[in-house]
C-alpha cells in the first residue's frame, strides 16, 4: 500500500485524499450513517477528508442517487422509480400542490423524461452487494487497509495537475472522464474502472442541484487504487517540480 503524503504537500491540498473501501466490516468508524435520517454520501467523504473514518451501509444509504453512487445497486428503482421525470422537466400539474420546485419544474438536466431515461439506463449500477462502504483519510489508511478507490477534493489548479499526471507514464491524452451524475456518482463510475486493464480517473461534483452545498471552486477526482499507485511514482520528475507549477504555487 502506498501512503504518500508528499503529493498532498506538492499539490497543497487542503483536504486529505480519501480511501474508499468496499465491503469492509472491520474498520472502527467515528461516523456511521443512521437509517433513521436521510443521508447524502458526500458529507461522509468530506468528513473523512477532514480526518475521521466514516461508513455507510445499504440501510443508511437511503438517498436514491446515493445508493447508486455508493455501489448499492439500482437505488433508483428501489427508492425513486420516477427519477427521470424529476431530472428532466418535472411533473408539472401532476405534482402535488405541496411538492417542492424540483418535482414540479424538474431539475432540467435533460430536455424530456425519455432522454433522462437513456442516462438512467446507461448508469453502471454495481451488483457486488457490498455490506458497507468505508471512507478513510490518507493518514489513516493503515488502520483499514488498501483502498479500492481514492477520492480527492481539489480546486481548478490542482485538478489541472492531477489530469496531467494521469498521462505521465502512459503517454495517452485521454486518461480522465467527466460523466454527468449526482455528486457521489463519480464513485460508481470509478468502481466500474477497477478491473479494467487501462482504467480512467473520474472527475465529479458537477451536480448543479448540489453545487450550492459543495465547497466553492472545488471539484473531485476519483480513481482506482492502481492509478493512485502509478501517480505516486516519480513525483520528483513530475510537473509538480517545474517552474510552471512554482508560478501556480504562489496562489495556492
C-alpha atoms as one frame of an Amber mdcrd trajectory, in Angstrom:
protein
   0.000   0.000   0.000   1.310   3.419  -0.974   0.505   6.061   1.638   2.347
   9.092   0.320   1.859  12.474   1.981   4.286  14.034  -0.467   1.610  14.599
  -3.090  -0.571  16.372  -0.506   2.282  18.777   0.142   3.222  19.213  -3.515
  -0.374  19.883  -4.582  -1.077  21.998  -1.468  -4.266  20.048  -0.817  -6.416
  21.467   1.984  -8.210  18.141   2.414  -6.703  14.674   2.637  -7.206  12.195
  -0.192  -9.885   9.728   0.894  -9.547   5.980   0.534 -12.783   4.191  -0.361
 -13.135   0.615   0.849 -15.923  -1.605  -0.458 -17.263  -4.319   1.811 -15.008
  -3.607   4.794 -16.753  -4.671   8.013 -13.845  -4.484  10.469 -12.868  -0.803
  10.410 -13.827   1.182  13.509 -15.709   4.238  12.258 -16.294   7.524  14.057
 -19.337   8.346  11.952 -21.829   5.816  10.608 -24.935   6.585   8.583 -28.164
   6.203  10.532 -31.143   4.678   8.694 -33.380   6.974  10.762 -32.363  10.038
   8.720 -31.841  10.794   5.052 -28.138  10.616   4.265 -26.157  12.197   1.474
 -22.927  10.340   0.641 -20.609  13.284   0.000 -20.686  14.667   3.590 -19.315
  11.287   4.727 -16.495  11.605   2.182 -15.822  15.196   3.234 -15.751  14.245
   6.919 -13.155  11.593   6.051 -11.117  14.169   4.127 -11.010  16.156   7.375
  -9.583  13.248   9.362 -12.308  10.837  10.504 -13.159   7.319   9.357 -16.787
   7.090   8.232 -19.085   4.466   6.751 -22.449   3.871   5.114 -24.325   0.596
   4.766 -27.291  -0.065   2.491 -29.894   0.701   5.172 -28.243   4.006   5.963
 -27.837   4.899   2.297 -31.458   5.896   1.782 -30.991   8.565  -0.880 -31.825
   7.003  -4.289 -28.895   8.622  -6.086 -26.643   7.987  -3.099 -27.427   4.283
  -3.136 -26.377   4.216  -6.786 -23.223   6.244  -6.139 -22.169   4.165  -3.125
 -22.474   0.976  -5.194 -25.574  -0.439  -3.505 -27.163  -1.402  -6.811 -30.093
   0.292  -8.562 -31.278   2.678  -5.886 -33.455   4.479  -8.425 -35.768   1.513
  -8.936 -35.930   0.780  -5.206 -36.325   4.302  -3.880 -37.371   6.671  -6.691
 -38.509   4.941  -9.895 -39.577   8.276 -11.444 -36.173   9.924 -11.046 -36.006
  10.517 -14.816 -39.064  12.799 -14.590 -37.559  14.869 -11.778 -34.222  15.175
 -13.599 -35.893  16.465 -16.753 -38.950  18.747 -16.903 -40.735  17.671 -13.746
 -44.289  16.541 -13.073 -45.884  19.914 -13.782 -49.583  19.986 -12.972 -49.430
  16.325 -11.954 -47.252  17.158  -8.950 -48.932  17.506  -5.534 -49.646  21.104
  -4.546 -47.119  20.917  -1.688 -44.376  19.400  -3.882 -41.031  21.261  -3.993
 -39.917  23.017  -7.217 -37.589  20.138  -8.136 -40.637  17.899  -8.555 -42.936
  20.443 -10.195 -40.444  22.089 -12.541 -37.775  19.388 -12.627 -34.032  19.877
 -12.383 -33.979  20.317 -16.191 -30.760  18.409 -16.707 -32.444  16.747 -19.700
 -34.885  18.016 -22.325 -37.512  15.391 -21.554 -38.126  12.277 -19.454 -37.288
   9.930 -22.338 -33.823  11.453 -22.681 -33.268  11.306 -18.918 -34.272   7.654
 -19.027 -31.435   6.992 -21.501 -28.999   8.403 -18.946 -30.509   6.273 -16.200
 -30.390   3.110 -18.305 -26.686   3.660 -19.027 -25.737   4.062 -15.360 -23.158
   1.391 -14.365 -25.116   0.047 -11.386 -22.949  -2.129  -9.140 -24.157  -5.671
  -8.496 -21.452  -6.561  -5.960 -23.794  -6.383  -2.913 -21.196  -4.875  -0.547
 -22.290  -4.860   3.125 -20.987  -1.306   3.552 -18.635   1.314   2.157 -15.911
   2.882   4.331 -14.165   6.230   3.828 -10.781   6.923   5.455  -8.290   9.807
   5.167  -4.873   9.056   3.701  -3.166   9.366   7.090  -5.329   6.569   8.497
  -5.255   4.010   5.702  -3.033   1.688   7.802  -5.988   1.299  10.190  -8.207
  -0.003   7.397  -6.072  -1.490   4.632  -5.510  -0.856   0.937  -8.370   1.145
  -0.576 -10.263   0.210  -3.709 -10.586   3.827  -4.822  -9.032   7.174  -3.939
 -11.221  10.307  -3.878  -9.570  13.755  -3.970 -11.183  17.166  -3.421  -9.265
  19.742  -5.465  -9.503  23.210  -6.958  -9.002  24.025 -10.646  -5.211  24.362
 -10.398  -4.883  21.078  -8.525  -7.298  19.286 -10.873  -5.212  20.528 -13.812
  -2.130  18.900 -12.313  -3.966  15.664 -11.481  -5.321  15.354 -15.026  -1.846
  15.979 -16.429  -0.233  13.433 -14.110  -2.599  10.663 -15.198  -0.779  10.511
 -18.536   2.753  10.714 -17.123   3.548   7.012 -17.541   1.285   6.006 -20.435
   1.506   8.854 -22.949  -2.252   8.918 -23.518  -4.104  12.196 -23.975  -7.390
  10.965 -22.511  -6.984   9.451 -19.045  -9.792  11.208 -17.202 -13.554  11.123
 -17.793 -16.094  13.710 -16.656 -19.506  11.974 -16.654 -22.655  13.759 -15.570
 -24.306  12.477 -12.411 -25.002  13.177  -8.770 -22.069  14.335  -6.665 -21.363
  10.805  -5.420 -21.744   9.114  -8.811 -18.043   9.554  -9.516 -17.641   6.683
  -7.023 -19.722   4.197  -9.014 -18.139   5.347 -12.285 -14.662   4.880 -10.783
 -15.662   1.484  -9.368 -16.525   0.437 -12.913 -12.885   1.125 -13.845 -11.270
  -1.038 -11.156 -10.904  -4.241 -13.156 -10.082  -2.605 -16.487  -6.620  -3.032
 -17.962  -6.381   0.694 -18.700  -8.676   2.401 -16.181  -9.724   6.036 -16.251
  -9.874   8.532 -13.418 -13.260  10.197 -12.913 -13.914  13.885 -12.324 -17.019
  14.814 -10.365 -19.063  17.222  -8.243 -20.858  18.601 -11.320 -24.385  18.192
  -9.937 -25.918  21.677 -10.221 -28.641  20.776  -7.727 -25.986  20.156  -5.060
 -23.232  22.608  -6.027 -24.543  25.148  -3.509 -23.740  22.635  -0.750 -20.304
  21.780  -2.170 -17.070  23.619  -1.446 -16.925  26.631  -3.752 -14.439  26.288
  -6.634 -13.731  22.613  -5.827 -14.302  19.541  -7.968 -13.258  15.971  -7.297
 -11.168  13.263  -8.885 -11.792   9.615  -8.052  -9.569   6.813  -9.288  -8.902
   3.105  -8.817  -6.033   2.487  -6.404  -3.954   1.243  -9.349  -3.932   4.770
 -10.786  -3.031   6.233  -7.402  -0.015   3.905  -7.264   1.072   4.968 -10.740
   0.680   8.642  -9.863   2.892   8.281  -6.784   5.823   7.036  -8.873   8.467
   9.539  -9.951   6.863  12.528  -8.245  10.296  14.148  -8.229  10.226  14.117
 -12.051   6.621  15.251 -12.451   5.104  18.579 -13.485   4.888  19.442  -9.789
   8.640  20.146  -9.796   8.664  22.646 -12.670   8.861  26.426 -12.958   5.304
  26.400 -14.309   3.979  24.766 -11.148   6.035  27.130  -8.984   4.127  30.049
 -10.505   0.825  28.361  -9.680   2.006  27.567  -6.146   2.171  31.289  -5.425
  -1.639  31.408  -5.360  -2.321  28.107  -3.621
